[in-house]
CSV table of C-alpha atoms in Angstrom, one decimal:
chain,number,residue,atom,x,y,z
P,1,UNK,CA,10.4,-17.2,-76.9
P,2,UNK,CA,9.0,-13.6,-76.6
P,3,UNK,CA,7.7,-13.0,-73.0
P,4,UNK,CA,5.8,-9.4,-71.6
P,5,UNK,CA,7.0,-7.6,-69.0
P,6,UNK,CA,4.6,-5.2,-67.0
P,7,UNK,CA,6.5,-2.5,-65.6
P,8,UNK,CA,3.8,-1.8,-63.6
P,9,UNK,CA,4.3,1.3,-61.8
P,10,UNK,CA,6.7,2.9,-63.9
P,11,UNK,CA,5.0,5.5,-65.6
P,12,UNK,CA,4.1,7.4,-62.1
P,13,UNK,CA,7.0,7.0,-60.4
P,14,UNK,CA,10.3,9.1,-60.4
P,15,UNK,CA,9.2,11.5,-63.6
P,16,UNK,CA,6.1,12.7,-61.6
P,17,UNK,CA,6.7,16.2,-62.3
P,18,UNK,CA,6.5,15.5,-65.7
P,19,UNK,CA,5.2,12.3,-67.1
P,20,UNK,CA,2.0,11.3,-66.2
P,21,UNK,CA,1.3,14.9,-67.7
P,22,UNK,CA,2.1,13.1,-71.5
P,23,UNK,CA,-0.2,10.4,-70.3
P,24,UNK,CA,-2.5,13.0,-72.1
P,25,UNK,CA,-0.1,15.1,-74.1
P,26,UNK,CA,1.0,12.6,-77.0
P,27,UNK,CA,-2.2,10.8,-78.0
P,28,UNK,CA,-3.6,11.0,-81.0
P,29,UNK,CA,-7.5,12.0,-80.0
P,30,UNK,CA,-6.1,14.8,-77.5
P,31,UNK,CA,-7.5,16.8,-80.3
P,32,UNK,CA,-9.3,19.5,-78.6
P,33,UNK,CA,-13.5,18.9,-79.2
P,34,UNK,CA,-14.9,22.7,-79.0
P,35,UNK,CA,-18.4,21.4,-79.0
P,36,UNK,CA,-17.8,20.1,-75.2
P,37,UNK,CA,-16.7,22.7,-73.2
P,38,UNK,CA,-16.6,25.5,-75.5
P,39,UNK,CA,-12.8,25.6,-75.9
P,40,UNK,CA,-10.8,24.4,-79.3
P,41,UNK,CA,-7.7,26.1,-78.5
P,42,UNK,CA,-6.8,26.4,-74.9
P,43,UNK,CA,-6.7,24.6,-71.2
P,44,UNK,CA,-9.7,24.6,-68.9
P,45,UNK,CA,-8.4,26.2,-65.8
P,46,UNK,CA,-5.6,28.4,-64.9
P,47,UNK,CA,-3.7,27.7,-61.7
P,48,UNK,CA,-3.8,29.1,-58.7
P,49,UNK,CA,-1.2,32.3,-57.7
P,50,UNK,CA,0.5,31.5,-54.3
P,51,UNK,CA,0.7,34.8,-52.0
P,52,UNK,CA,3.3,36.8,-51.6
P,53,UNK,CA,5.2,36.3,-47.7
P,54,UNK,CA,5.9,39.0,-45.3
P,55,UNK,CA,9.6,37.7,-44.7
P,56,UNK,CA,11.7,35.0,-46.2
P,57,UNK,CA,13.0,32.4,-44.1
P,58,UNK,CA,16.7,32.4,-44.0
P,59,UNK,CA,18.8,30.1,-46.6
P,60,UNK,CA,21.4,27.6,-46.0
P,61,UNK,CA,25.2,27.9,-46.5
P,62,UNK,CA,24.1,27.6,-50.6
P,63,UNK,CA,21.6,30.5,-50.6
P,64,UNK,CA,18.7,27.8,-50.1
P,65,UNK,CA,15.3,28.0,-47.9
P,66,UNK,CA,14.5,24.2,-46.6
P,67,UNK,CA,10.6,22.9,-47.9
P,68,UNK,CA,10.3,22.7,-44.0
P,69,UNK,CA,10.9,26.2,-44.0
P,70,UNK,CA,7.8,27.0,-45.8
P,71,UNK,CA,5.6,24.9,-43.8
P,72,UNK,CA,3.5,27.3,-41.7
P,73,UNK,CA,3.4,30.6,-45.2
P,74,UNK,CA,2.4,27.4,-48.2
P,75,UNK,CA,0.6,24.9,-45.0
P,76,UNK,CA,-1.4,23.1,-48.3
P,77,UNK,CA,1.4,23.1,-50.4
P,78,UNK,CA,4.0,21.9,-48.3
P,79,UNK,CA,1.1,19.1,-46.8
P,80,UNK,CA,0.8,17.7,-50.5
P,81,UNK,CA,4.9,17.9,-51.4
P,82,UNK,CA,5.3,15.9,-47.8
P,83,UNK,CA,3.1,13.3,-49.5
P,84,UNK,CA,5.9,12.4,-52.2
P,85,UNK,CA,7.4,10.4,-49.2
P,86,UNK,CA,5.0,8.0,-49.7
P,87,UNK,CA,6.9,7.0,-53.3
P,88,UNK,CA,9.6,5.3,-51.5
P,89,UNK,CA,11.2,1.8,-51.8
P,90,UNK,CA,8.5,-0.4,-51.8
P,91,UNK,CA,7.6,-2.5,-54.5
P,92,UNK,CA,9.9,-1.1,-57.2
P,93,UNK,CA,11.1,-2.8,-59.9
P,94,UNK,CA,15.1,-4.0,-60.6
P,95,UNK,CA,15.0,-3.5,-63.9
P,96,UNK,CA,18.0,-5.3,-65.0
P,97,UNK,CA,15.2,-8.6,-63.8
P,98,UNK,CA,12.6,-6.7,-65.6
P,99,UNK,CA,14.2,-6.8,-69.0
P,100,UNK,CA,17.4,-9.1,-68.9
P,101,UNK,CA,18.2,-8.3,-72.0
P,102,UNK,CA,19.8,-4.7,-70.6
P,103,UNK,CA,22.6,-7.0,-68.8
P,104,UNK,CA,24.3,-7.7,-72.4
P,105,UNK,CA,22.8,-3.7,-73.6
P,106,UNK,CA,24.3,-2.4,-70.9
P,107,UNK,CA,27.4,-4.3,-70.1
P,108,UNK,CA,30.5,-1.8,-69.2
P,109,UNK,CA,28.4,0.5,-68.4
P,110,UNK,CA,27.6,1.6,-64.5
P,111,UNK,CA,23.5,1.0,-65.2
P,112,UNK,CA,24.7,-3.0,-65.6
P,113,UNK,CA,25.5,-2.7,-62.1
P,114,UNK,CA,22.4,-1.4,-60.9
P,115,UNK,CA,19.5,0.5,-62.3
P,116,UNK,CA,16.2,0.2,-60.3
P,117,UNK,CA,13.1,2.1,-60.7
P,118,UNK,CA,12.9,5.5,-59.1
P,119,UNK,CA,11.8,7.3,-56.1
P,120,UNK,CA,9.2,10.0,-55.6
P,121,UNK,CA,11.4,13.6,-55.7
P,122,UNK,CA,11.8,13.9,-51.8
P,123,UNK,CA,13.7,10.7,-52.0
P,124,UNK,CA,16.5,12.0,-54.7
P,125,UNK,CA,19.2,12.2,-52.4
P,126,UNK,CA,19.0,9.1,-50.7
P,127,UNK,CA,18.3,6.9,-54.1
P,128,UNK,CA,21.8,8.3,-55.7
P,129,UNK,CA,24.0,7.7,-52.8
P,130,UNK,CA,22.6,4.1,-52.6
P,131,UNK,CA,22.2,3.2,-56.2
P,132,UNK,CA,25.3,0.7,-57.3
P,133,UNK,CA,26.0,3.0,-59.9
P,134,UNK,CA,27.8,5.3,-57.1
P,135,UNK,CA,28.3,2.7,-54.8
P,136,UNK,CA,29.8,0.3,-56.7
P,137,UNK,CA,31.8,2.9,-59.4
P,138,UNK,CA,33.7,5.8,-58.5
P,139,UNK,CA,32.0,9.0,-60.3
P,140,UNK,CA,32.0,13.0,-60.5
P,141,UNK,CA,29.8,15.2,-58.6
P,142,UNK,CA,28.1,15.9,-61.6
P,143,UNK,CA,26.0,12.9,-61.2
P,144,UNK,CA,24.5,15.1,-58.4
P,145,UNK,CA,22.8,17.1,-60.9
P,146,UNK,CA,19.0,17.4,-60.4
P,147,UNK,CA,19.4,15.4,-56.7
P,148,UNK,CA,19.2,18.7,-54.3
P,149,UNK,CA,18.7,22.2,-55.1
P,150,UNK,CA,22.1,22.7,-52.7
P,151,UNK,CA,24.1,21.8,-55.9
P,152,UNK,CA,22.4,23.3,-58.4
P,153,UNK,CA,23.0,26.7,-56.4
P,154,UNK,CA,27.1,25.6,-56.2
P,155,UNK,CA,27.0,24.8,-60.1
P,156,UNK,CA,25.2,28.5,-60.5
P,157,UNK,CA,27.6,30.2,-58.2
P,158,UNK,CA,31.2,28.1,-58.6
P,159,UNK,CA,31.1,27.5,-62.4
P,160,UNK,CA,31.9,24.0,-64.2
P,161,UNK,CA,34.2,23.5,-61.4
P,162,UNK,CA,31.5,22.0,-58.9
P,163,UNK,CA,31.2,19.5,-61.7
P,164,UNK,CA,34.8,18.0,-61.4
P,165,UNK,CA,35.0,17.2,-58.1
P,166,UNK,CA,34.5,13.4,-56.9
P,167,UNK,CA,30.8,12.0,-55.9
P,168,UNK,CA,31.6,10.8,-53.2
P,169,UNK,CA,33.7,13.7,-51.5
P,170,UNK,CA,30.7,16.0,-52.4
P,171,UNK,CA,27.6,13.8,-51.8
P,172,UNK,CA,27.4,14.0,-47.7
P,173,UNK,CA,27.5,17.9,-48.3
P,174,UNK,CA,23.8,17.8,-49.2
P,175,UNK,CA,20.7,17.1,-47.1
P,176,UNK,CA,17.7,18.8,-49.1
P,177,UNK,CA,15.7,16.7,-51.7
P,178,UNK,CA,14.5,17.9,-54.5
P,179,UNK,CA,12.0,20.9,-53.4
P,180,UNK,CA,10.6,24.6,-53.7
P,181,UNK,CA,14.3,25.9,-54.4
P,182,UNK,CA,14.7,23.7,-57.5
P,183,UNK,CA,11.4,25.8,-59.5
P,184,UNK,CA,11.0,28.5,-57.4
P,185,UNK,CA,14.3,29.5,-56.0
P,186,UNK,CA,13.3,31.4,-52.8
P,187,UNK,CA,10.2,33.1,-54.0
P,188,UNK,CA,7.0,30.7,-54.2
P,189,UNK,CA,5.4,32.8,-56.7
P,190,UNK,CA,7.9,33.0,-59.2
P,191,UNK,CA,8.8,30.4,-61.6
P,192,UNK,CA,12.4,30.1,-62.0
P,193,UNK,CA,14.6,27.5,-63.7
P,194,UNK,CA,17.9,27.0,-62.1
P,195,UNK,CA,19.7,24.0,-64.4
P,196,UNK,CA,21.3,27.5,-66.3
P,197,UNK,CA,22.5,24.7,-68.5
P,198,UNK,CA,19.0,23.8,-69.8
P,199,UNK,CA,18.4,27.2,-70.0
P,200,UNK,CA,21.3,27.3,-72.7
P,201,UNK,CA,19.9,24.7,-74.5
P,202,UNK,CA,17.1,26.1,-74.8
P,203,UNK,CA,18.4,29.0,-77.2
P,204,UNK,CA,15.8,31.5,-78.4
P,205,UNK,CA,12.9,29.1,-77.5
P,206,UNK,CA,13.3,29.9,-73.8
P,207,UNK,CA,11.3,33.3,-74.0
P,208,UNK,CA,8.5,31.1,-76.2
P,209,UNK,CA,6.0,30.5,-73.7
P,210,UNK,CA,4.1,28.5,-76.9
P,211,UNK,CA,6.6,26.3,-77.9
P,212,UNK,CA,8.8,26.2,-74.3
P,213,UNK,CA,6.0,27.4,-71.4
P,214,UNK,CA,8.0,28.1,-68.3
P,215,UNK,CA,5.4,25.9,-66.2
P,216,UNK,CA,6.9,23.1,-68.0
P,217,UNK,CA,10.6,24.2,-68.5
P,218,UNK,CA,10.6,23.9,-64.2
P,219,UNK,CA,10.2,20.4,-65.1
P,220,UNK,CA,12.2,19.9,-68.0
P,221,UNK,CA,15.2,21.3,-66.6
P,222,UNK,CA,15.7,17.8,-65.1
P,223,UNK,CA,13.6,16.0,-67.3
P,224,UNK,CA,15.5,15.5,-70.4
P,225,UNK,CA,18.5,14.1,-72.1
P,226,UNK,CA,21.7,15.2,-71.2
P,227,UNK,CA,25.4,14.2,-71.3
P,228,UNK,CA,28.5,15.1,-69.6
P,229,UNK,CA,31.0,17.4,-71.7
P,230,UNK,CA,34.4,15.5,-72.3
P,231,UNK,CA,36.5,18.4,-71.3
P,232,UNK,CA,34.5,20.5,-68.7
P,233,UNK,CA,32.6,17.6,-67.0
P,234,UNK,CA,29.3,20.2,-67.1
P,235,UNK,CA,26.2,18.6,-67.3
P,236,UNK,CA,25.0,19.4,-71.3
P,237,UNK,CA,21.8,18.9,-73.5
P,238,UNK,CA,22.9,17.7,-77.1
P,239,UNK,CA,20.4,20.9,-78.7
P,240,UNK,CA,19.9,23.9,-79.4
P,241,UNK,CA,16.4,25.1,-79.4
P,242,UNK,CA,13.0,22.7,-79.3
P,243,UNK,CA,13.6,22.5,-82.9
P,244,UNK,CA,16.7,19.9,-82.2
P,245,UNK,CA,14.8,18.1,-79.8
P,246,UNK,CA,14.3,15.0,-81.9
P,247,UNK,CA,15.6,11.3,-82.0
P,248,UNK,CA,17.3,11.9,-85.2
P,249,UNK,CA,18.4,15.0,-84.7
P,250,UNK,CA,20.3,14.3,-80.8
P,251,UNK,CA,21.8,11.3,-82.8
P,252,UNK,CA,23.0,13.4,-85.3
P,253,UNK,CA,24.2,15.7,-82.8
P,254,UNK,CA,26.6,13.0,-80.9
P,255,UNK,CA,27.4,11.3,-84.5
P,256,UNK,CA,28.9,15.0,-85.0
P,257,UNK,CA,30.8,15.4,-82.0
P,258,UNK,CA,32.3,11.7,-82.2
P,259,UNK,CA,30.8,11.3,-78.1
P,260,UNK,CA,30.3,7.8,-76.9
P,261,UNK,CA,29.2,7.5,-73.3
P,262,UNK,CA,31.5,4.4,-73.2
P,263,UNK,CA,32.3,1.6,-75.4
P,264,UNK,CA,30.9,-1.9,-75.0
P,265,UNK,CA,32.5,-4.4,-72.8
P,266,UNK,CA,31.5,-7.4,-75.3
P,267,UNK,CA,31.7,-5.8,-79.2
P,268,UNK,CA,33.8,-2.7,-78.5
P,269,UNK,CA,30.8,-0.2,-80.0
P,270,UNK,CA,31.0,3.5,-78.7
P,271,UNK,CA,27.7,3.4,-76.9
P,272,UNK,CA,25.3,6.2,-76.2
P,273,UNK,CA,22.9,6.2,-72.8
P,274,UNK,CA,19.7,8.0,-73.4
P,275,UNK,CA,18.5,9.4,-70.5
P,276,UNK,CA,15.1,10.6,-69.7
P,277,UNK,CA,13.8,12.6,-72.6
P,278,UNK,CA,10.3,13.6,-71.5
P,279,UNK,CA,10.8,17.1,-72.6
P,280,UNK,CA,11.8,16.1,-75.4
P,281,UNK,CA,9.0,13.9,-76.4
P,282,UNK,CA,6.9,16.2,-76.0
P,283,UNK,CA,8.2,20.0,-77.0
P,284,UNK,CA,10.8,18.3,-79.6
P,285,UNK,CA,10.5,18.8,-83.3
P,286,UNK,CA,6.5,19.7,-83.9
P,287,UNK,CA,5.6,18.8,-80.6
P,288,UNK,CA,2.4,17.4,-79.3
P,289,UNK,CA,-1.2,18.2,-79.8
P,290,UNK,CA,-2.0,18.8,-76.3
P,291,UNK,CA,1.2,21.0,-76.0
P,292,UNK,CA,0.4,22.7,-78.7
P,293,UNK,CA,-3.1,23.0,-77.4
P,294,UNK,CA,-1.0,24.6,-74.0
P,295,UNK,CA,-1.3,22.2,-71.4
P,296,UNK,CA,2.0,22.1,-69.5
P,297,UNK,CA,3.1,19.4,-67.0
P,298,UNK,CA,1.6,21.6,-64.0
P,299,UNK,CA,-2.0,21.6,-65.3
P,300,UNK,CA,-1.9,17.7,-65.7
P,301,UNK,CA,0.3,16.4,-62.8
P,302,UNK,CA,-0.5,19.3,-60.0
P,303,UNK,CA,-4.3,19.3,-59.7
P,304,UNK,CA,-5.5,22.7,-58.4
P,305,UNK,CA,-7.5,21.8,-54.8
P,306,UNK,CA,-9.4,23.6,-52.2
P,307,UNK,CA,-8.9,23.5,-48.9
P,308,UNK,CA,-11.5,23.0,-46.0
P,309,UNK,CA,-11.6,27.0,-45.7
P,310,UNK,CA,-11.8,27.5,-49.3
P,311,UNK,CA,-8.6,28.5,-50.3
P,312,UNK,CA,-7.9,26.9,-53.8
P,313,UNK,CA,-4.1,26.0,-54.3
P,314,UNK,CA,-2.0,23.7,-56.7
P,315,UNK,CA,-1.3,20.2,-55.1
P,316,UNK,CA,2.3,19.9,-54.8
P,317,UNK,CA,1.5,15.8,-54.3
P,318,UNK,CA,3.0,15.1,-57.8
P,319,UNK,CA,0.8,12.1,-59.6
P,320,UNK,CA,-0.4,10.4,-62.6
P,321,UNK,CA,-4.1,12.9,-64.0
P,322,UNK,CA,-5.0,9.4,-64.4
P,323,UNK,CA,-5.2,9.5,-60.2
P,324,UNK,CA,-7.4,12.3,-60.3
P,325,UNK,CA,-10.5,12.1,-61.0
P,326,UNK,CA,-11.8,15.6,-60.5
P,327,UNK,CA,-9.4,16.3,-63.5
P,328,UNK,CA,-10.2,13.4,-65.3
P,329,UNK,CA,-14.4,14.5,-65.0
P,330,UNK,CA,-14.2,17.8,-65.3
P,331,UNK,CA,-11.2,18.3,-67.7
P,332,UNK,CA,-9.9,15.3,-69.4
P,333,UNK,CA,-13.4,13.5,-69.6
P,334,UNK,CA,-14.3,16.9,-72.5
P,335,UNK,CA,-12.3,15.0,-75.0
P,336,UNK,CA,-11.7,11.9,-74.0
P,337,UNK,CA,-14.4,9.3,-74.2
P,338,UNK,CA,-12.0,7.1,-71.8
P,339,UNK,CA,-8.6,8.2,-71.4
P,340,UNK,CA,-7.7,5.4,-68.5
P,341,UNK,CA,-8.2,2.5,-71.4
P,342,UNK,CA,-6.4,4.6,-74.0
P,343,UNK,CA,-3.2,4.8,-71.7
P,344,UNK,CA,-3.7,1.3,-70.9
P,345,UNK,CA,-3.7,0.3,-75.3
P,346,UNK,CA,-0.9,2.4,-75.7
P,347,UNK,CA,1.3,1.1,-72.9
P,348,UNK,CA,0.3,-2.5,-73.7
P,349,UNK,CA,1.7,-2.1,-77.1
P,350,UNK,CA,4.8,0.0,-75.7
P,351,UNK,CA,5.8,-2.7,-73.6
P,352,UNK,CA,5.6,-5.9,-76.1
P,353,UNK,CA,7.0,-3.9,-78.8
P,354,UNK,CA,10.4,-2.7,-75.9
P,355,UNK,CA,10.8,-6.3,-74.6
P,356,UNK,CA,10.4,-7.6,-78.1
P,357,UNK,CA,13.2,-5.6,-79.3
P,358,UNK,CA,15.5,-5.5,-76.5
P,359,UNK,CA,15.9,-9.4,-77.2
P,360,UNK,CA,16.9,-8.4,-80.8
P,361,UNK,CA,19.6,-6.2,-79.5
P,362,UNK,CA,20.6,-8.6,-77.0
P,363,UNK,CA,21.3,-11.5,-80.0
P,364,UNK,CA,22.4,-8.9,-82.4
P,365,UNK,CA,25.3,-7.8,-79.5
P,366,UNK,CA,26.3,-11.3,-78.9
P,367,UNK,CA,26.6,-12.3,-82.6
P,368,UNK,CA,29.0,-9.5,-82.8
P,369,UNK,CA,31.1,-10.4,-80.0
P,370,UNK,CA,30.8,-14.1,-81.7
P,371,UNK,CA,31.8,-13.6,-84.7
P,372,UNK,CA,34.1,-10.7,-84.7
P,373,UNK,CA,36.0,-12.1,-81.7
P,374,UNK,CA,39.5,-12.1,-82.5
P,375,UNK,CA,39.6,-8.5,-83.6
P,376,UNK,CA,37.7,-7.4,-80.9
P,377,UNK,CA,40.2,-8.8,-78.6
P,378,UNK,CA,43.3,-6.6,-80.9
P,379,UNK,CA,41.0,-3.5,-80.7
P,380,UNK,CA,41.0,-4.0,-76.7
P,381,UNK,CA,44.6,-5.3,-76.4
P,382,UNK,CA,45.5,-2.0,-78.4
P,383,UNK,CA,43.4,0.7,-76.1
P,384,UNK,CA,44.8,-1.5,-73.5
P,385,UNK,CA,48.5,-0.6,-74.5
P,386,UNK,CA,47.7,2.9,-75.2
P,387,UNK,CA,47.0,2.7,-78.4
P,388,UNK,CA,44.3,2.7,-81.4
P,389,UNK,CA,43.1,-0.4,-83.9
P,390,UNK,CA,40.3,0.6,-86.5
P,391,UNK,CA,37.6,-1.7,-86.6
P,392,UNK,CA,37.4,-3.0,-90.1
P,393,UNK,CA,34.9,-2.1,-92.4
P,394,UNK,CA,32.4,-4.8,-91.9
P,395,UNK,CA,32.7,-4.0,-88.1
P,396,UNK,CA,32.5,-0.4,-87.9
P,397,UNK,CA,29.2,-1.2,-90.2
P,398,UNK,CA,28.2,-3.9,-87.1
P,399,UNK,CA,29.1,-0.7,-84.4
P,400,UNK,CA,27.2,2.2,-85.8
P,401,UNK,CA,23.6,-0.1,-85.8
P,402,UNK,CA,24.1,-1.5,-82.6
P,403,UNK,CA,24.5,2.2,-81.3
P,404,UNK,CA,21.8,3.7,-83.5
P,405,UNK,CA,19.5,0.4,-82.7
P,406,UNK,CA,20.3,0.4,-78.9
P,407,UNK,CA,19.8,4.2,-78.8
P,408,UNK,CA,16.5,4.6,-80.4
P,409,UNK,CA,15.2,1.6,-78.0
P,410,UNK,CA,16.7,3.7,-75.1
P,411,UNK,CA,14.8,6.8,-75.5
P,412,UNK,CA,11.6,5.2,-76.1
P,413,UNK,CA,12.5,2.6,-72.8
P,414,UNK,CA,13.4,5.3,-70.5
P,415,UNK,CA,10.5,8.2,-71.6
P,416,UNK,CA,9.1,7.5,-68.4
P,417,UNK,CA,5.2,7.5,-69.7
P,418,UNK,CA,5.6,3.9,-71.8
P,419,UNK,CA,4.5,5.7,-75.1
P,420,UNK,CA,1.5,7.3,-73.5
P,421,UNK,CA,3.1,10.9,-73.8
P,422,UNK,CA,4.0,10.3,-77.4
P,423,UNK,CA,2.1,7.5,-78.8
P,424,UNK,CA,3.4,8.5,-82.9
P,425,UNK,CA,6.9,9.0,-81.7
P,426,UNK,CA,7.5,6.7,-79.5
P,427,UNK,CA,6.6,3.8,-82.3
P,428,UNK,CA,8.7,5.4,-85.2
P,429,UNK,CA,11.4,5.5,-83.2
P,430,UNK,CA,10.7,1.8,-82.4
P,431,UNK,CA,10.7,1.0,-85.6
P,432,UNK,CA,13.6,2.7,-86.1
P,433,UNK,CA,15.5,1.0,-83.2
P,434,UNK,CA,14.1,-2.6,-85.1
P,435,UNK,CA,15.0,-2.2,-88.5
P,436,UNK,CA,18.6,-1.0,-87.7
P,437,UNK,CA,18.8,-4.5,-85.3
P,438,UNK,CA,17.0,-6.6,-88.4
P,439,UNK,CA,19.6,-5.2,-90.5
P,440,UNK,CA,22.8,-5.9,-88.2
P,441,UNK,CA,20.8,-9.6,-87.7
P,442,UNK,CA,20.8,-10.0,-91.8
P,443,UNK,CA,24.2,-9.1,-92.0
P,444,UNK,CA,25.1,-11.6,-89.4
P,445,UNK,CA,23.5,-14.2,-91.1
């Protein structure tokens, strides 16, 4: 029996810097209406330039100045990134409850020991040191990667080498969330993006303010798909250029390389875990209308505000456009007639359709495992011994659409927006993720 799930707050939790802003990036009537407003091709408002300081505060042992630091020179800005705190622990979802399914997906993997929804930004550090998947696994440091700003200065200054070191010897090091350092470095009115390895990825699109806008590269940097080289350890995006950004294409790209993020405890299939592509919905391949259009994740997720003595600034209180309403009436409301209900349609639909398939996968995997028991048991004894058994034919067929299926469900499933940043994509690659399970399910018998 199918049963809906309602993730409830997922779309507005950890991914606030980024993915309530594809609430209104991916839909389809984000088409721009000139005859309200007067504008066809371009945002409503430009943000707010923070001053210049007299004298910046002193940095840490990494080269970093504290939020705290900035507290009395940004007193609005700092105010509204201190109210982050409030996305803590409460009432998040365990989503190995939420979709049961993702405890057969999943099995072998660290995220079937743990994987619950995520904190608000100024609770990064805390959330990986407690999360199972460190606690309960030993890993590399480079699972600190987009935590603190601390270690994104030692990747920037040490090299690959601050990648190989182990978790849990590196993890206490740390004690500054996710804050001004990770976008701004230490000058407040400079963008600046420190992951140098999404800068990489970028290729030639990272001076294309149209197709890769620096207001929303901060963002991406940590928002988006990644895996860990085999050899260096490093932190890596499977791309080149915004072009490569797609479903098919990262595929592609791992099919190339032969990369498996580990193979499955139950069929033996080299498995891929997608991680959280919201840059990629959204600037990959064509991109979206209201990309195109040049909204960035800033203008929908960091309202601009004024303070009691007028002084306008960008709220650094990162949230869901569909939480404010000034920007809903005075910028959203021009072309949408009611963007809170279109979310709503699109998510509704999201979520049948991810629960609905995940149940696929999950009989699909277990069929495998059934019927193609003994030689996966001489495939595991041999990697056991050292050693290497080729799946036959009819297997390897069984392998690559569980991967393809279970990876095409993953980056829809963990695009933080539930389809709402990329309605079109997010359902082709459903379908996608279906017919490669139907097919594995027919072949089954």
């Amino acid at each position: 029996m199918e049963m809906m799930k309602a993730k409830g707050s997922k779309a507005i939790v950890w991914t606030t810097a980024l993915c309530a802003f594809g609430l209104v990036v991916g839909l389809s009537a984000c088409a721009p209406n000139a005859d309200k407003a007067g504008r066809a091709d371009q945002k409503a408002t430009d943000k707010p330039v923070a001053q210049q300081v007299e004298q910046t505060p002193d940095a840490d042992e990494y080269g970093v100045v504290h939020a705290d630091q900035w507290a009395g020179d940004y007193p609005y800005q700092y105010r509204t990134y201190k109210q982050n705190d409030a996305n803590g622990t409460e009432g998040k979802h365990d989503y190995l409850q939420l979709y049961p399914a993702l405890n057969t997906m999943y099995k072998g993997y660290a995220f079937a020991l743990g994987y619950d929804e995520a904190h608000g930004h100024t609770h990064s550090l805390d959330t990986v040191k407690e999360t199972p998947r460190t606690q309960k696994k030993e890993q590399l440091a480079n699972c600190i990667s987009c935590k603190t700003p601390q270690y994104t200065a030692l990747v920037n200054a040490e090299g690959d080498s601050a990648y190989q070191g182990k978790f849990n010897d590196m993890i206490d090091q740390f004690d500054e969330p996710i804050s001004c350092y990770n976008c701004h470095e230490n000058d407040p009115t400079q963008l600046v993006v420190g992951n140098k390895f999404f800068v990489r990825a970028l290729g030639d699109d990272v001076d294309n303010e149209k197709k890769a806008p620096l207001a929303s590269q901060t963002c991406g940097q940590c928002h988006n798909e990644y895996y860990f080289d085999p050899t260096t350890k490093a932190t890596t995006n499977p791309y080149t250029g915004t072009d490569q950004m797609t479903p098919d294409a990262i595929l592609a790209y791992y099919d190339d390389m032969n990369f498996s993020d580990w193979n499955h405890a139950d069929t033996m299939a080299p498995m891929i875990k997608v991680q959280h592509p919201e840059f990629e919905t959204i600037y990959g391949g064509q991109s979206t209308t209201m990309a195109r259009i040049g909204y960035t994740c800033s203008d929908c997720h960091m309202g601009t505000e004024v303070a009691e003595d007028g002084t306008a600034y960008t709220s650094h209180d990162w949230i869901s456009p569909l939480e404010n309403e000034d920007m809903l009436a005075n910028d959203c409301n021009n072309c949408h007639a009611d963007l809170k209900s279109e979310v709503a349609a699109t998510q509704a639909k999201e979520e049948q359709r991810v629960t609905s398939i995940s149940e696929k996968i999950e009989d699909m995997t277990n069929k495998i495992a059934d019927k193609y028991a003994d030689e996966i048991a001489a495939i595991k004894a041999a990697k056991d011994a050292g050693g290497k058994q080729a799946p036959s034919d009819e297997l390897a067929a069984l392998w690559k659409l569980q991967r393809n299926a279970q990876f095409y469900w993953d980056f829809v499933m963990v695009e933080n927006s539930e389809g709402a940043h990329n309605p079109d994509l997010t359902f082709e690659t459903l379908d996608k993720a279906e017919a490669a399970a139907d097919q594995a399910l027919s072949m089954l018998g």
